[in-house]
Amino acid sequence: MTYFEPSFITIISLSAPLVFVVIGETITERSGVVNLSVEGTILITALTAFAVAISTNNASLGVLSAGLVGSLIALIIVLCDIKLNMNQIAVGFVLTILCGKLSSFLGQNYVRIPGPSLPKVDLPILKNIPYIGPSLFNQNILVLLSVLLIPMAWFFLYRTQFGLNLRSVGENPTSSMSRGINPELMRILGTIIGGFLIGIGGAAFSLHAKYGWSEGHTGNYGWICLAIVIFGGWNPIRAALGAYAFGAFQLIALKMQSITIGFTQVLPLIPFPLMIMTLIFIQMFNGEKRRKLPVLLKPIIGGIEPGSLGKPLKKEK
Amino acid sequence: MDNKLKINLLNLGFITIKLLVTFLLISLIILLLGGSPSEVMESIIYGAFGKPQKIVKTLLIWAPIALASLALLITFSAGLWNIGIEGQIIAGSIGATIIARSALGESIASPYIQIFIGLIFGGLWGLLCGFLRVKFNVHEIFGGLGLDFVASGLIVYLIIGPWKRAGIASTSGTDIFPDASWLPTLGKYNFQIIPLVLVIGSFLIIFILIKYTNLGLRLRATGINPSSTSRYKINSSLYFYYAFAIAGALAGIAGVVQAAGFHHKLVPAISGGYGFLSILIVLASSRNPIITMILSFFFASMIAGGSQLQLRLDLHSSMISIILSSIVLIWLVMRSSYLNNMFNKITSRLNLEK
């Protein structure tokens, strides 16, 4: 127990950025928009957060501005989609490259320098819970928020009218329009909220999980997050569990690093074959095949893609 | 007749406006990033075409980019997002290195064997992505990305493991290939003819394939609507395999050019990011083979010329990629149906007046 208990907290702490990003992307995709720019967005928002935190000497302000930049990029994608009828994937891919390179260019002066750290939360009663209390409630604010976000996102999507409207637009924009919902507005809002969370995920990289800034700082985890969303079957709780699974994997890899010397360069790339294998496994149970699953297993594996995901809204004339 | 001329002139006018807008926006971006547009452009043009040896180098950079762009034309025609192209380039370069390091590496035929093996390796790596897509329904974006990273893991492992230089294992690359394994050069500026022959040959093959053959027609049909093709007894899966195999083979050749023509050894960043760059090129060229070739040459000149920005103007090397991806974004926006409709409206109004 003494060995696993700190590991458990480390996984939660290490996975905080991934949790923000996968939940943000889940909300985005639920409204029918694929924000493929995740990799670029988290790079540029990680830089934004770090740079703002240094210049204002206030880490929370850094997190906020990272969220705003994330929303801005998301807004570009959704406007290109609904106003200009452009391919979401194409715009997302170009923005990935653009934002990634922009972060290298603008981040030149921020490479490996120290900066302010995030405030720690101090919850007087919860801190005294045995085992998890001292470690979980003695983390910085982003870790706590990432844990709280999971039930909040679930509640938002499945228990509020707004979440229902969002999901219905993602499923079938035409029929939700006949129910008096504005599909364009829902797509814009869903994407902006999602983009804000993805941006905070970027901030959680540079201000918490991998403190500081270097070129290509987020190490391709943006792509992994896109795959985790599919793994999670477009459900925020399962997506977050997927993020924790990858966090656990990261931790194992880190611990193995001391055992296998000379293997260091290859180690960061291991998540990717794992990603392919996970997707193969998941695709076996997605879509139609999911119906044949036993009832008990249905909430755990497989998922159905939002009906209008990646498709442009059809204009009725 | 007069009317037709008018419309042509009008189209020319629109293209000029688009180019001007792009030019102005790019100048603005350069200014915002702290550079001087005229200095940057002058430096790029000098860096790409200033001296004979610079032109030779630009052409050498163009070859793999053009090959990768042609590869992507095939997969985009079939409606596939071949993000796995980086991995296919790496696979080709690994194939080339196997030959260069073997006994065949000393023979005069080595470059040609390398091209053949690189083609096979790239094609197989591409097929793997097609296999994931067809058999396991893994979207090619994720399958391709995964395979990209697997390939870059493999290349790092090979460089620091089995193919490490005597005594030191570093990520700076393998030993230099034996002289016979370099792509042959001509003249005092080390001009390499083979990459250009490969590019022009591949262009002709791809152009004819897409425009004039049954295979090309079926590929495009699969791309436009994969589910309807089955009604015409076209097996979509089969054409996905064809597309990935052909694209992978071309990307593999690009990898051989990178290894045997440019670096003369295997380095971890052998693809130079040219795969992703080619995706941008094909996106901007709206899948037209001729525009793709012109655009790939333009992009290659920018990259060749931009390599000196850091030295001459103290601007970070990522400046060029920022400019290029901005150009693509601007063009995509300008080509979007909204603006196109506006242009069409103006054209048709002129038609009515006549």
PDB file of C-alpha atoms in Angstrom, chain B residues 72-345:
ATOM      1  CA  LEU B  72      -0.632  12.281 -51.258  1.00  0.00           C
ATOM      2  CA  LEU B  73      -2.468  13.132 -54.487  1.00  0.00           C
ATOM      3  CA  ILE B  74      -3.274   9.439 -54.833  1.00  0.00           C
ATOM      4  CA  THR B  75      -4.518   8.981 -51.281  1.00  0.00           C
ATOM      5  CA  PHE B  76      -6.471  12.243 -51.281  1.00  0.00           C
ATOM      6  CA  SER B  77      -8.072  11.191 -54.572  1.00  0.00           C
ATOM      7  CA  ALA B  78      -9.281   8.080 -52.793  1.00  0.00           C
ATOM      8  CA  GLY B  79     -10.601  10.286 -49.985  1.00  0.00           C
ATOM      9  CA  LEU B  80      -7.941   9.155 -47.523  1.00  0.00           C
ATOM     10  CA  TRP B  81      -5.960  11.295 -45.074  1.00  0.00           C
ATOM     11  CA  ASN B  82      -2.531   9.742 -45.379  1.00  0.00           C
ATOM     12  CA  ILE B  83      -0.975  11.300 -42.284  1.00  0.00           C
ATOM     13  CA  GLY B  84       1.178   8.172 -42.140  1.00  0.00           C
ATOM     14  CA  ILE B  85       3.325   9.608 -44.931  1.00  0.00           C
ATOM     15  CA  GLU B  86       6.107  10.602 -42.539  1.00  0.00           C
ATOM     16  CA  GLY B  87       6.395   6.974 -41.480  1.00  0.00           C
ATOM     17  CA  GLN B  88       6.436   5.840 -45.101  1.00  0.00           C
ATOM     18  CA  ILE B  89       9.308   8.210 -45.889  1.00  0.00           C
ATOM     19  CA  ILE B  90      11.213   6.831 -42.888  1.00  0.00           C
ATOM     20  CA  ALA B  91      10.508   3.244 -43.987  1.00  0.00           C
ATOM     21  CA  GLY B  92      11.963   4.016 -47.418  1.00  0.00           C
ATOM     22  CA  SER B  93      15.101   5.520 -45.914  1.00  0.00           C
ATOM     23  CA  ILE B  94      15.538   2.490 -43.644  1.00  0.00           C
ATOM     24  CA  GLY B  95      15.314   0.288 -46.730  1.00  0.00           C
ATOM     25  CA  ALA B  96      17.990   2.379 -48.422  1.00  0.00           C
ATOM     26  CA  THR B  97      20.257   2.119 -45.381  1.00  0.00           C
ATOM     27  CA  ILE B  98      19.939  -1.674 -45.249  1.00  0.00           C
ATOM     28  CA  ILE B  99      21.251  -1.860 -48.824  1.00  0.00           C
ATOM     29  CA  ALA B 100      23.950   0.763 -48.302  1.00  0.00           C
ATOM     30  CA  ARG B 101      25.276  -1.076 -45.237  1.00  0.00           C
ATOM     31  CA  SER B 102      25.198  -4.507 -46.893  1.00  0.00           C
ATOM     32  CA  ALA B 103      27.739  -5.958 -49.307  1.00  0.00           C
ATOM     33  CA  LEU B 104      25.696  -4.439 -52.130  1.00  0.00           C
ATOM     34  CA  GLY B 105      26.530  -0.987 -50.802  1.00  0.00           C
ATOM     35  CA  GLU B 106      29.945  -1.033 -52.458  1.00  0.00           C
ATOM     36  CA  SER B 107      28.633  -1.941 -55.901  1.00  0.00           C
ATOM     37  CA  ILE B 108      27.867   0.551 -58.630  1.00  0.00           C
ATOM     38  CA  ALA B 109      24.234  -0.610 -58.776  1.00  0.00           C
ATOM     39  CA  SER B 110      23.647   0.285 -55.131  1.00  0.00           C
ATOM     40  CA  PRO B 111      21.604   3.492 -55.671  1.00  0.00           C
ATOM     41  CA  TYR B 112      19.183   1.698 -57.981  1.00  0.00           C
ATOM     42  CA  ILE B 113      18.761  -1.237 -55.629  1.00  0.00           C
ATOM     43  CA  GLN B 114      18.196   1.263 -52.816  1.00  0.00           C
ATOM     44  CA  ILE B 115      15.428   2.962 -54.776  1.00  0.00           C
ATOM     45  CA  PHE B 116      13.779  -0.387 -55.445  1.00  0.00           C
ATOM     46  CA  ILE B 117      14.000  -1.564 -51.824  1.00  0.00           C
ATOM     47  CA  GLY B 118      12.917   1.855 -50.524  1.00  0.00           C
ATOM     48  CA  LEU B 119       9.895   1.692 -52.790  1.00  0.00           C
ATOM     49  CA  ILE B 120       8.985  -1.757 -51.440  1.00  0.00           C
ATOM     50  CA  PHE B 121       9.507  -0.728 -47.782  1.00  0.00           C
ATOM     51  CA  GLY B 122       7.475   2.462 -48.156  1.00  0.00           C
ATOM     52  CA  GLY B 123       4.723   0.627 -49.990  1.00  0.00           C
ATOM     53  CA  LEU B 124       4.522  -2.046 -47.291  1.00  0.00           C
ATOM     54  CA  TRP B 125       4.430   0.564 -44.528  1.00  0.00           C
ATOM     55  CA  GLY B 126       1.612   2.296 -46.407  1.00  0.00           C
ATOM     56  CA  LEU B 127      -0.242  -1.003 -46.840  1.00  0.00           C
ATOM     57  CA  LEU B 128      -0.050  -1.535 -43.087  1.00  0.00           C
ATOM     58  CA  CYS B 129      -2.007   1.690 -42.634  1.00  0.00           C
ATOM     59  CA  GLY B 130      -4.519   0.531 -45.254  1.00  0.00           C
ATOM     60  CA  PHE B 131      -4.773  -2.818 -43.469  1.00  0.00           C
ATOM     61  CA  LEU B 132      -5.609  -1.085 -40.169  1.00  0.00           C
ATOM     62  CA  ARG B 133      -8.227   0.992 -41.947  1.00  0.00           C
ATOM     63  CA  VAL B 134      -9.893  -1.802 -43.894  1.00  0.00           C
ATOM     64  CA  LYS B 135      -9.658  -4.721 -41.492  1.00  0.00           C
ATOM     65  CA  PHE B 136      -9.942  -2.981 -38.138  1.00  0.00           C
ATOM     66  CA  ASN B 137     -11.745   0.215 -39.094  1.00  0.00           C
ATOM     67  CA  VAL B 138      -9.040   2.305 -37.397  1.00  0.00           C
ATOM     68  CA  HIS B 139      -9.304   5.746 -38.984  1.00  0.00           C
ATOM     69  CA  GLU B 140      -6.264   6.375 -41.178  1.00  0.00           C
ATOM     70  CA  ILE B 141      -5.448   9.583 -39.292  1.00  0.00           C
ATOM     71  CA  PHE B 142      -4.824   7.665 -36.070  1.00  0.00           C
ATOM     72  CA  GLY B 143      -3.434   4.548 -37.685  1.00  0.00           C
ATOM     73  CA  GLY B 144      -1.106   6.698 -39.783  1.00  0.00           C
ATOM     74  CA  LEU B 145      -0.008   8.849 -36.867  1.00  0.00           C
ATOM     75  CA  GLY B 146       0.628   5.789 -34.729  1.00  0.00           C
ATOM     76  CA  LEU B 147       2.707   4.259 -37.506  1.00  0.00           C
ATOM     77  CA  ASP B 148       4.590   7.561 -37.939  1.00  0.00           C
ATOM     78  CA  PHE B 149       5.692   7.454 -34.339  1.00  0.00           C
ATOM     79  CA  VAL B 150       6.430   3.739 -34.504  1.00  0.00           C
ATOM     80  CA  ALA B 151       8.669   4.436 -37.497  1.00  0.00           C
ATOM     81  CA  SER B 152      10.456   7.281 -35.730  1.00  0.00           C
ATOM     82  CA  GLY B 153      10.939   5.020 -32.695  1.00  0.00           C
ATOM     83  CA  LEU B 154      12.336   2.334 -34.954  1.00  0.00           C
ATOM     84  CA  ILE B 155      14.767   4.693 -36.671  1.00  0.00           C
ATOM     85  CA  VAL B 156      16.092   6.007 -33.347  1.00  0.00           C
ATOM     86  CA  TYR B 157      16.471   2.445 -32.089  1.00  0.00           C
ATOM     87  CA  LEU B 158      18.382   1.449 -35.241  1.00  0.00           C
ATOM     88  CA  ILE B 159      20.670   4.481 -35.019  1.00  0.00           C
ATOM     89  CA  ILE B 160      21.595   4.088 -31.371  1.00  0.00           C
ATOM     90  CA  GLY B 161      21.386   0.281 -31.426  1.00  0.00           C
ATOM     91  CA  PRO B 162      22.359  -2.081 -34.240  1.00  0.00           C
ATOM     92  CA  TRP B 163      23.652   0.624 -36.615  1.00  0.00           C
ATOM     93  CA  LYS B 164      25.535   2.760 -34.121  1.00  0.00           C
ATOM     94  CA  ARG B 165      28.837   4.246 -35.140  1.00  0.00           C
ATOM     95  CA  ALA B 166      31.943   2.473 -33.899  1.00  0.00           C
ATOM     96  CA  GLY B 167      32.413   3.328 -30.239  1.00  0.00           C
ATOM     97  CA  ILE B 168      29.709   5.968 -29.842  1.00  0.00           C
ATOM     98  CA  ALA B 169      25.972   5.585 -29.797  1.00  0.00           C
ATOM     99  CA  SER B 170      24.542   9.017 -30.512  1.00  0.00           C
ATOM    100  CA  THR B 171      21.416  10.254 -32.233  1.00  0.00           C
ATOM    101  CA  SER B 172      23.505  12.232 -34.709  1.00  0.00           C
ATOM    102  CA  GLY B 173      23.220   9.421 -37.237  1.00  0.00           C
ATOM    103  CA  THR B 174      24.828   6.293 -38.631  1.00  0.00           C
ATOM    104  CA  ASP B 175      28.162   6.105 -40.425  1.00  0.00           C
ATOM    105  CA  ILE B 176      28.316   7.873 -43.776  1.00  0.00           C
ATOM    106  CA  PHE B 177      27.290   5.557 -46.638  1.00  0.00           C
ATOM    107  CA  PRO B 178      30.093   4.171 -48.854  1.00  0.00           C
ATOM    108  CA  ASP B 179      30.713   6.387 -51.900  1.00  0.00           C
ATOM    109  CA  ALA B 180      29.133   3.904 -54.301  1.00  0.00           C
ATOM    110  CA  SER B 181      25.855   4.195 -52.385  1.00  0.00           C
ATOM    111  CA  TRP B 182      25.535   7.957 -52.863  1.00  0.00           C
ATOM    112  CA  LEU B 183      23.255   9.053 -55.651  1.00  0.00           C
ATOM    113  CA  PRO B 184      25.644   9.830 -58.540  1.00  0.00           C
ATOM    114  CA  THR B 185      26.438  13.502 -59.199  1.00  0.00           C
ATOM    115  CA  LEU B 186      27.309  15.475 -62.304  1.00  0.00           C
ATOM    116  CA  GLY B 187      29.616  18.441 -62.796  1.00  0.00           C
ATOM    117  CA  LYS B 188      31.414  20.597 -60.283  1.00  0.00           C
ATOM    118  CA  TYR B 189      28.232  21.642 -58.435  1.00  0.00           C
ATOM    119  CA  ASN B 190      27.354  18.030 -57.587  1.00  0.00           C
ATOM    120  CA  PHE B 191      24.121  18.141 -59.529  1.00  0.00           C
ATOM    121  CA  GLN B 192      22.058  14.982 -58.983  1.00  0.00           C
ATOM    122  CA  ILE B 193      20.022  13.881 -61.953  1.00  0.00           C
ATOM    123  CA  ILE B 194      18.352  10.778 -60.477  1.00  0.00           C
ATOM    124  CA  PRO B 195      15.998  12.605 -58.053  1.00  0.00           C
ATOM    125  CA  LEU B 196      14.744  14.831 -60.876  1.00  0.00           C
ATOM    126  CA  VAL B 197      14.210  11.873 -63.182  1.00  0.00           C
ATOM    127  CA  LEU B 198      12.281  10.155 -60.393  1.00  0.00           C
ATOM    128  CA  VAL B 199      10.118  13.228 -59.830  1.00  0.00           C
ATOM    129  CA  ILE B 200       9.296  13.761 -63.501  1.00  0.00           C
ATOM    130  CA  GLY B 201       8.687  10.048 -64.080  1.00  0.00           C
ATOM    131  CA  SER B 202       6.416   9.792 -61.039  1.00  0.00           C
ATOM    132  CA  PHE B 203       4.574  12.947 -62.064  1.00  0.00           C
ATOM    133  CA  LEU B 204       3.810  11.553 -65.515  1.00  0.00           C
ATOM    134  CA  ILE B 205       2.720   8.212 -64.073  1.00  0.00           C
ATOM    135  CA  ILE B 206       0.478   9.804 -61.434  1.00  0.00           C
ATOM    136  CA  PHE B 207      -0.945  12.356 -63.863  1.00  0.00           C
ATOM    137  CA  ILE B 208      -1.924   9.684 -66.394  1.00  0.00           C
ATOM    138  CA  LEU B 209      -3.077   7.332 -63.645  1.00  0.00           C
ATOM    139  CA  ILE B 210      -5.439   9.834 -62.083  1.00  0.00           C
ATOM    140  CA  LYS B 211      -6.769  11.451 -65.236  1.00  0.00           C
ATOM    141  CA  TYR B 212      -6.823   8.787 -67.902  1.00  0.00           C
ATOM    142  CA  THR B 213      -6.977   5.298 -66.423  1.00  0.00           C
ATOM    143  CA  ASN B 214      -9.759   3.146 -65.118  1.00  0.00           C
ATOM    144  CA  LEU B 215      -7.860   2.684 -61.866  1.00  0.00           C
ATOM    145  CA  GLY B 216      -7.703   6.451 -61.386  1.00  0.00           C
ATOM    146  CA  LEU B 217     -11.392   6.856 -62.107  1.00  0.00           C
ATOM    147  CA  ARG B 218     -12.265   4.150 -59.586  1.00  0.00           C
ATOM    148  CA  LEU B 219      -9.937   5.637 -56.991  1.00  0.00           C
ATOM    149  CA  ARG B 220     -11.667   8.996 -57.358  1.00  0.00           C
ATOM    150  CA  ALA B 221     -15.084   7.344 -57.275  1.00  0.00           C
ATOM    151  CA  THR B 222     -14.100   5.604 -54.033  1.00  0.00           C
ATOM    152  CA  GLY B 223     -12.967   8.938 -52.653  1.00  0.00           C
ATOM    153  CA  ILE B 224     -16.171  10.742 -53.486  1.00  0.00           C
ATOM    154  CA  ASN B 225     -18.496   8.119 -52.059  1.00  0.00           C
ATOM    155  CA  PRO B 226     -17.049   4.867 -50.699  1.00  0.00           C
ATOM    156  CA  SER B 227     -20.449   3.311 -50.032  1.00  0.00           C
ATOM    157  CA  SER B 228     -22.009   3.943 -53.449  1.00  0.00           C
ATOM    158  CA  THR B 229     -19.131   2.394 -55.376  1.00  0.00           C
ATOM    159  CA  SER B 230     -20.192  -1.062 -54.241  1.00  0.00           C
ATOM    160  CA  ARG B 231     -23.275  -0.685 -56.447  1.00  0.00           C
ATOM    161  CA  TYR B 232     -20.987  -0.546 -59.445  1.00  0.00           C
ATOM    162  CA  LYS B 233     -19.188  -3.648 -58.180  1.00  0.00           C
ATOM    163  CA  ILE B 234     -16.163  -1.588 -57.185  1.00  0.00           C
ATOM    164  CA  ASN B 235     -14.456  -3.019 -54.145  1.00  0.00           C
ATOM    165  CA  SER B 236     -13.647   0.083 -52.065  1.00  0.00           C
ATOM    166  CA  SER B 237     -11.292  -1.801 -49.747  1.00  0.00           C
ATOM    167  CA  LEU B 238      -9.214  -2.942 -52.696  1.00  0.00           C
ATOM    168  CA  TYR B 239      -8.812   0.635 -53.895  1.00  0.00           C
ATOM    169  CA  PHE B 240      -7.869   1.785 -50.411  1.00  0.00           C
ATOM    170  CA  TYR B 241      -5.071  -0.788 -50.537  1.00  0.00           C
ATOM    171  CA  TYR B 242      -4.009   0.381 -54.008  1.00  0.00           C
ATOM    172  CA  ALA B 243      -3.944   4.011 -52.881  1.00  0.00           C
ATOM    173  CA  PHE B 244      -1.903   3.296 -49.764  1.00  0.00           C
ATOM    174  CA  ALA B 245       0.525   1.027 -51.612  1.00  0.00           C
ATOM    175  CA  ILE B 246       1.190   3.527 -54.411  1.00  0.00           C
ATOM    176  CA  ALA B 247       1.467   6.463 -52.013  1.00  0.00           C
ATOM    177  CA  GLY B 248       3.724   4.508 -49.673  1.00  0.00           C
ATOM    178  CA  ALA B 249       5.981   3.500 -52.566  1.00  0.00           C
ATOM    179  CA  LEU B 250       6.400   7.111 -53.720  1.00  0.00           C
ATOM    180  CA  ALA B 251       7.036   8.276 -50.164  1.00  0.00           C
ATOM    181  CA  GLY B 252       9.557   5.450 -49.788  1.00  0.00           C
ATOM    182  CA  ILE B 253      11.448   6.771 -52.831  1.00  0.00           C
ATOM    183  CA  ALA B 254      11.418  10.213 -51.204  1.00  0.00           C
ATOM    184  CA  GLY B 255      13.029   8.563 -48.171  1.00  0.00           C
ATOM    185  CA  VAL B 256      15.747   7.040 -50.365  1.00  0.00           C
ATOM    186  CA  VAL B 257      16.491  10.465 -51.886  1.00  0.00           C
ATOM    187  CA  GLN B 258      16.752  11.894 -48.368  1.00  0.00           C
ATOM    188  CA  ALA B 259      19.112   9.158 -47.178  1.00  0.00           C
ATOM    189  CA  ALA B 260      21.274   8.470 -50.231  1.00  0.00           C
ATOM    190  CA  GLY B 261      21.058  11.871 -51.911  1.00  0.00           C
ATOM    191  CA  PHE B 262      20.874  14.474 -49.169  1.00  0.00           C
ATOM    192  CA  HIS B 263      22.199  13.224 -45.815  1.00  0.00           C
ATOM    193  CA  HIS B 264      24.312  10.303 -47.142  1.00  0.00           C
ATOM    194  CA  LYS B 265      23.522   8.572 -43.860  1.00  0.00           C
ATOM    195  CA  LEU B 266      20.527   7.728 -41.690  1.00  0.00           C
ATOM    196  CA  VAL B 267      19.568  10.441 -39.180  1.00  0.00           C
ATOM    197  CA  PRO B 268      16.565  10.439 -36.798  1.00  0.00           C
ATOM    198  CA  ALA B 269      14.926  13.410 -38.552  1.00  0.00           C
ATOM    199  CA  ILE B 270      15.391  11.859 -41.989  1.00  0.00           C
ATOM    200  CA  SER B 271      11.952  12.926 -43.233  1.00  0.00           C
ATOM    201  CA  GLY B 272      12.661  16.587 -42.459  1.00  0.00           C
ATOM    202  CA  GLY B 273       8.939  17.064 -41.805  1.00  0.00           C
ATOM    203  CA  TYR B 274       8.429  16.953 -45.578  1.00  0.00           C
ATOM    204  CA  GLY B 275       5.518  14.538 -45.222  1.00  0.00           C
ATOM    205  CA  PHE B 276       3.368  16.936 -43.220  1.00  0.00           C
ATOM    206  CA  LEU B 277       4.521  19.782 -45.437  1.00  0.00           C
ATOM    207  CA  SER B 278       3.298  17.862 -48.476  1.00  0.00           C
ATOM    208  CA  ILE B 279      -0.123  17.453 -46.870  1.00  0.00           C
ATOM    209  CA  LEU B 280      -0.274  21.257 -46.712  1.00  0.00           C
ATOM    210  CA  ILE B 281       0.787  21.480 -50.365  1.00  0.00           C
ATOM    211  CA  VAL B 282      -1.873  19.088 -51.598  1.00  0.00           C
ATOM    212  CA  LEU B 283      -4.540  20.794 -49.466  1.00  0.00           C
ATOM    213  CA  ALA B 284      -3.679  24.151 -51.009  1.00  0.00           C
ATOM    214  CA  SER B 285      -3.452  22.858 -54.568  1.00  0.00           C
ATOM    215  CA  SER B 286      -6.970  21.372 -54.518  1.00  0.00           C
ATOM    216  CA  ARG B 287      -5.545  18.054 -55.762  1.00  0.00           C
ATOM    217  CA  ASN B 288      -4.566  19.346 -59.171  1.00  0.00           C
ATOM    218  CA  PRO B 289      -1.346  17.508 -60.185  1.00  0.00           C
ATOM    219  CA  ILE B 290       0.142  20.444 -62.109  1.00  0.00           C
ATOM    220  CA  ILE B 291      -0.562  23.007 -59.371  1.00  0.00           C
ATOM    221  CA  THR B 292       0.800  20.495 -56.853  1.00  0.00           C
ATOM    222  CA  MET B 293       4.107  20.352 -58.710  1.00  0.00           C
ATOM    223  CA  ILE B 294       4.379  24.139 -59.005  1.00  0.00           C
ATOM    224  CA  LEU B 295       3.435  24.640 -55.379  1.00  0.00           C
ATOM    225  CA  SER B 296       5.842  21.957 -54.168  1.00  0.00           C
ATOM    226  CA  PHE B 297       8.635  23.741 -56.014  1.00  0.00           C
ATOM    227  CA  PHE B 298       7.639  27.019 -54.405  1.00  0.00           C
ATOM    228  CA  PHE B 299       7.560  25.418 -50.945  1.00  0.00           C
ATOM    229  CA  ALA B 300      10.914  23.716 -51.553  1.00  0.00           C
ATOM    230  CA  SER B 301      12.503  27.037 -52.593  1.00  0.00           C
ATOM    231  CA  MET B 302      11.141  28.645 -49.443  1.00  0.00           C
ATOM    232  CA  ILE B 303      12.667  25.880 -47.321  1.00  0.00           C
ATOM    233  CA  ALA B 304      15.988  25.958 -49.150  1.00  0.00           C
ATOM    234  CA  GLY B 305      16.121  29.752 -48.947  1.00  0.00           C
ATOM    235  CA  GLY B 306      14.850  29.864 -45.388  1.00  0.00           C
ATOM    236  CA  SER B 307      17.679  27.762 -44.038  1.00  0.00           C
ATOM    237  CA  GLN B 308      19.772  30.940 -43.939  1.00  0.00           C
ATOM    238  CA  LEU B 309      17.290  33.134 -42.085  1.00  0.00           C
ATOM    239  CA  GLN B 310      18.790  32.219 -38.741  1.00  0.00           C
ATOM    240  CA  LEU B 311      22.306  33.067 -39.862  1.00  0.00           C
ATOM    241  CA  ARG B 312      21.612  36.183 -41.860  1.00  0.00           C
ATOM    242  CA  LEU B 313      18.718  37.818 -40.050  1.00  0.00           C
ATOM    243  CA  ASP B 314      18.753  36.032 -36.681  1.00  0.00           C
ATOM    244  CA  LEU B 315      15.196  34.770 -37.158  1.00  0.00           C
ATOM    245  CA  HIS B 316      14.246  31.364 -35.790  1.00  0.00           C
ATOM    246  CA  SER B 317      14.096  28.627 -38.442  1.00  0.00           C
ATOM    247  CA  SER B 318      10.427  27.941 -37.693  1.00  0.00           C
ATOM    248  CA  MET B 319       9.609  31.262 -39.435  1.00  0.00           C
ATOM    249  CA  ILE B 320       9.402  29.516 -42.824  1.00  0.00           C
ATOM    250  CA  SER B 321       6.953  26.880 -41.641  1.00  0.00           C
ATOM    251  CA  ILE B 322       4.824  29.626 -40.086  1.00  0.00           C
ATOM    252  CA  ILE B 323       4.758  31.488 -43.402  1.00  0.00           C
ATOM    253  CA  LEU B 324       3.972  28.354 -45.397  1.00  0.00           C
ATOM    254  CA  SER B 325       1.170  27.134 -43.162  1.00  0.00           C
ATOM    255  CA  SER B 326      -0.300  30.649 -43.077  1.00  0.00           C
ATOM    256  CA  ILE B 327      -0.292  30.732 -46.876  1.00  0.00           C
ATOM    257  CA  VAL B 328      -2.170  27.434 -46.956  1.00  0.00           C
ATOM    258  CA  LEU B 329      -4.701  28.646 -44.397  1.00  0.00           C
ATOM    259  CA  ILE B 330      -5.262  31.892 -46.321  1.00  0.00           C
ATOM    260  CA  TRP B 331      -5.746  29.999 -49.576  1.00  0.00           C
ATOM    261  CA  LEU B 332      -8.104  27.505 -48.019  1.00  0.00           C
ATOM    262  CA  VAL B 333     -10.223  30.365 -46.686  1.00  0.00           C
ATOM    263  CA  MET B 334     -10.185  32.146 -50.024  1.00  0.00           C
ATOM    264  CA  ARG B 335     -11.167  28.981 -51.859  1.00  0.00           C
ATOM    265  CA  SER B 336     -14.031  28.222 -49.490  1.00  0.00           C
ATOM    266  CA  SER B 337     -17.480  27.892 -51.021  1.00  0.00           C
ATOM    267  CA  TYR B 338     -18.640  31.168 -49.463  1.00  0.00           C
ATOM    268  CA  LEU B 339     -16.123  33.316 -51.323  1.00  0.00           C
ATOM    269  CA  ASN B 340     -16.340  31.139 -54.410  1.00  0.00           C
ATOM    270  CA  ASN B 341     -20.083  31.716 -54.545  1.00  0.00           C
ATOM    271  CA  MET B 342     -19.410  35.420 -54.389  1.00  0.00           C
ATOM    272  CA  PHE B 343     -17.003  35.200 -57.330  1.00  0.00           C
ATOM    273  CA  ASN B 344     -19.459  33.046 -59.278  1.00  0.00           C
ATOM    274  CA  LYS B 345     -22.210  35.572 -58.676  1.00  0.00           C
TER     275      LYS B 345
END
